[in-house]
XYZ file of C-alpha atoms in Angstrom:
281
model
C -0.003 -0.002 -0.005
C 1.048 3.598 -0.544
C 0.913 6.361 2.079
C 1.662 10.081 1.923
C 3.015 11.472 5.200
C 3.536 15.163 5.903
C 3.225 17.584 8.819
C 4.174 21.034 10.082
C 2.754 23.165 7.274
C 1.716 25.836 9.804
C -0.894 27.232 7.448
C -1.964 30.818 8.229
C 1.339 31.614 9.939
C 1.488 35.302 10.854
C 4.843 36.147 9.201
C 4.674 39.251 11.371
C 8.209 40.338 10.515
C 7.248 41.051 6.924
C 5.224 43.778 5.240
C 1.580 42.826 4.661
C 1.994 42.067 0.945
C 4.964 39.793 1.641
C 3.278 37.963 4.524
C 0.132 37.496 2.407
C 2.258 35.996 -0.369
C 3.991 33.600 2.011
C 0.676 32.364 3.384
C -0.544 31.776 -0.181
C 2.630 29.804 -0.955
C 2.049 27.531 2.040
C -1.528 26.881 0.936
C -0.308 26.136 -2.566
C 2.205 23.632 -1.149
C -0.644 21.823 0.600
C -2.740 21.721 -2.575
C 0.289 20.387 -4.467
C 0.820 17.654 -1.878
C -2.759 16.448 -2.209
C -2.604 16.634 -5.998
C 0.568 14.535 -5.995
C -1.070 12.054 -3.594
C -3.932 11.570 -6.039
C -1.629 11.322 -9.073
C 0.568 8.756 -7.333
C -2.375 6.595 -6.322
C -1.890 7.061 -2.585
C -4.207 4.896 -0.452
C -3.925 6.896 2.760
C -2.724 10.376 3.801
C -1.298 10.879 7.307
C -0.926 14.370 8.825
C 0.643 14.174 12.320
C -0.002 17.704 13.480
C 0.581 21.416 12.988
C -1.126 21.531 9.626
C -2.367 24.928 10.857
C -0.440 27.436 12.952
C -3.305 27.730 15.475
C -6.475 25.728 16.240
C -8.328 28.156 13.964
C -7.840 29.239 10.380
C -9.262 31.754 7.945
C -12.291 30.892 5.850
C -10.218 31.013 2.669
C -7.595 28.601 4.035
C -10.299 26.260 5.327
C -11.872 26.132 1.850
C -8.529 25.349 0.167
C -7.728 22.596 2.663
C -11.180 21.021 2.763
C -11.498 21.121 -1.041
C -8.092 19.456 -1.456
C -8.937 16.759 1.078
C -12.237 16.060 -0.682
C -10.543 15.923 -4.065
C -7.842 13.440 -3.027
C -10.595 10.944 -2.269
C -8.655 8.540 -0.030
C -8.829 8.648 3.801
C -6.906 11.540 5.367
C -5.995 10.982 9.046
C -5.027 14.008 11.154
C -3.466 13.987 14.632
C -3.634 17.599 15.899
C -0.376 18.973 17.298
C 0.675 21.606 19.798
C -0.040 24.493 17.428
C -3.308 23.269 15.879
C -4.510 21.366 18.965
C -8.090 20.109 18.964
C -10.556 22.734 20.150
C -14.305 22.184 20.083
C -14.695 25.583 18.393
C -11.725 25.116 16.079
C -11.131 24.090 12.485
C -11.038 20.356 13.200
C -14.570 20.417 14.612
C -16.005 22.355 11.687
C -19.290 20.899 10.429
C -18.037 21.105 6.839
C -15.048 18.805 7.493
C -14.921 16.370 4.531
C -16.247 12.848 5.056
C -12.858 11.330 4.154
C -11.098 13.316 6.926
C -10.548 11.398 10.177
C -9.367 13.543 13.075
C -8.240 12.363 16.495
C -10.057 14.515 19.050
C -8.863 13.162 22.400
C -5.538 13.068 24.241
C -6.354 9.401 24.865
C -5.107 6.953 22.264
C -7.678 6.175 19.593
C -7.895 4.135 16.426
C -9.340 4.438 12.937
C -9.857 1.123 11.120
C -9.706 0.988 7.329
C -10.532 -2.678 6.833
C -10.702 -2.367 3.047
C -7.036 -1.305 3.149
C -6.104 -3.781 5.866
C -4.777 -0.889 7.966
C -5.524 0.594 11.379
C -4.175 4.032 12.336
C -3.567 4.724 16.023
C -3.056 8.229 17.341
C -4.116 10.983 19.686
C -4.698 14.727 19.689
C -3.092 17.554 21.563
C -6.007 19.247 23.305
C -3.861 22.189 24.445
C -0.461 23.540 23.505
C 1.222 21.045 25.883
C 1.186 17.259 26.287
C 3.646 16.395 29.026
C 3.007 12.644 29.377
C 4.247 9.848 27.147
C 1.121 9.056 25.107
C 2.217 5.486 24.260
C 0.616 3.478 27.065
C 0.771 -0.297 27.756
C -2.872 -0.727 26.761
C -2.405 0.779 23.327
C -5.409 -0.178 21.136
C -3.686 -1.957 18.252
C -5.638 -4.105 15.811
C -5.226 -7.867 15.607
C -6.541 -8.161 12.045
C -4.965 -5.107 10.390
C -1.486 -3.703 9.903
C -0.948 -1.033 12.584
C 0.406 2.446 11.856
C 1.060 5.276 14.306
C 0.193 8.882 13.410
C 1.537 11.123 16.168
C 2.848 14.587 16.967
C 5.644 14.498 19.530
C 9.285 14.637 20.569
C 11.158 11.414 19.901
C 13.822 10.627 22.488
C 13.262 13.694 24.669
C 11.842 12.219 27.863
C 11.328 15.603 29.534
C 9.692 17.292 26.564
C 6.459 19.213 27.091
C 5.335 18.127 23.633
C 4.444 14.425 23.912
C 7.744 12.693 24.747
C 8.005 9.558 22.598
C 10.321 6.577 22.864
C 11.416 4.748 19.724
C 11.823 1.383 21.454
C 8.319 1.586 22.924
C 6.890 2.412 19.494
C 8.659 -0.615 18.027
C 7.484 -2.906 20.855
C 3.886 -1.974 20.044
C 4.316 -3.564 16.624
C 3.792 -0.520 14.419
C 4.924 -1.213 10.887
C 5.304 2.529 10.340
C 5.213 5.517 12.684
C 4.402 8.822 10.946
C 5.621 11.608 13.219
C 5.322 15.376 13.240
C 6.808 18.224 15.326
C 10.503 18.092 14.448
C 10.966 20.408 11.479
C 14.440 19.399 10.371
C 14.150 16.293 8.146
C 15.882 13.312 9.738
C 16.818 9.865 8.531
C 14.150 7.271 9.363
C 14.830 4.956 12.299
C 14.412 1.200 11.896
C 13.993 -0.911 15.020
C 13.087 -4.528 14.415
C 10.135 -4.526 12.021
C 9.187 -0.892 12.724
C 10.171 2.194 10.727
C 9.822 5.559 12.474
C 10.051 8.808 10.495
C 9.535 12.550 10.696
C 8.471 14.214 7.453
C 10.022 17.585 8.395
C 8.664 20.968 7.393
C 6.773 21.487 4.136
C 8.235 24.905 3.265
C 10.723 26.909 5.296
C 9.394 29.993 7.045
C 12.694 31.453 8.246
C 16.449 30.821 8.284
C 16.087 28.108 10.930
C 14.353 25.979 8.260
C 16.850 25.821 5.427
C 16.670 23.810 2.244
C 13.703 22.234 0.509
C 10.840 20.941 2.594
C 8.369 18.339 1.462
C 6.402 15.173 2.079
C 7.148 11.451 2.227
C 5.690 8.784 -0.028
C 5.775 5.527 1.945
C 5.403 2.191 0.177
C 4.613 -0.763 2.440
C 4.574 -4.316 1.099
C 1.511 -5.987 2.617
C 3.132 -9.411 2.826
C 6.702 -8.706 3.914
C 5.880 -5.373 5.656
C 8.957 -3.934 3.937
C 8.896 -0.101 4.041
C 10.389 2.121 1.352
C 10.371 5.924 1.661
C 10.653 8.572 -1.048
C 10.959 12.299 -0.271
C 8.815 14.580 -2.443
C 9.880 18.274 -2.524
C 7.073 20.815 -2.108
C 8.773 24.152 -1.361
C 7.985 27.122 -3.582
C 10.961 28.954 -2.130
C 13.844 28.095 0.176
C 15.909 29.737 2.882
C 19.623 29.110 2.469
C 22.772 29.923 4.478
C 26.225 29.942 2.872
C 29.616 30.510 4.486
C 32.398 32.091 2.441
C 36.004 32.374 3.562
C 37.100 35.970 2.848
C 40.342 35.816 4.824
C 42.544 36.345 1.774
C 40.335 38.991 0.142
C 41.599 42.557 0.341
C 38.625 44.746 -0.636
C 34.840 44.911 -0.929
C 34.844 44.252 -4.664
C 36.587 40.912 -4.125
C 34.053 39.981 -1.453
C 31.159 40.869 -3.749
C 32.682 38.746 -6.531
C 33.068 35.808 -4.150
C 29.432 36.099 -3.083
C 28.236 36.409 -6.696
C 30.291 33.379 -7.699
C 28.714 31.298 -4.911
C 25.214 32.408 -5.923
C 25.875 31.319 -9.512
C 27.543 28.042 -8.583
C 24.702 27.023 -6.275
C 22.005 28.106 -8.702
C 20.274 30.461 -6.269
C 17.616 32.676 -7.829
C 14.426 34.589 -7.129
C 12.973 31.653 -5.145
C 15.902 31.608 -2.710
C 16.308 33.715 0.421
C 20.056 33.654 0.954
C 22.051 34.671 3.999
């Protein structure tokens, strides 16, 4: 089966450090990245979309963003499972409890572990919701509600390996012991290499598009192929970013004047192929 996994879009981010026209443009770019992700999911024949948190920057979003997101979810057709994170935590008056939420959207609404069964796919997705901007306990409990009949997948927002985190401290060994074939995680923005423990693969998707110089390079989504028989997991990264933040270091020790420095900078820009879609420091 084929899964698309992404998180941490932070739609409707304020971008308060920019002029209004620039912040408006950046919010539109993020929405466009989301629409692209769902379009790619449909084109690639994805069976299931997993969004482990912080799709939105707050529990609420603008009407225009809600329409773009809900329309894209409807259009992709397959089940879309969402585990609200510390930014877009579940609120009874928030976006995730909107009466117009598409029928193929499945949202965890409790801090208690829950499960969505997709028997036609032979998959069960286990997860939970942040219900405030903190979740200080390890959500993976001994009585985790895994399925006996289906392949089990975790969709979760949290901090892997940080036992004192205030954002759902997760433990990789505990996740593996629960028998999850794949754990789709959100919260950590810097893309990391997947972790394989026994028969479990644990992965963060990273950010979708950088919003500042602490999110450099191209963000994106993961396409996850799982062989139903062998449970073998293969992961492909799909770039989504419309623009990127980049940081380059240039040694100017031997340069004697400003013109030489400018030439060194210009040469680096050309060599790296930076253009109008790059914010370069």
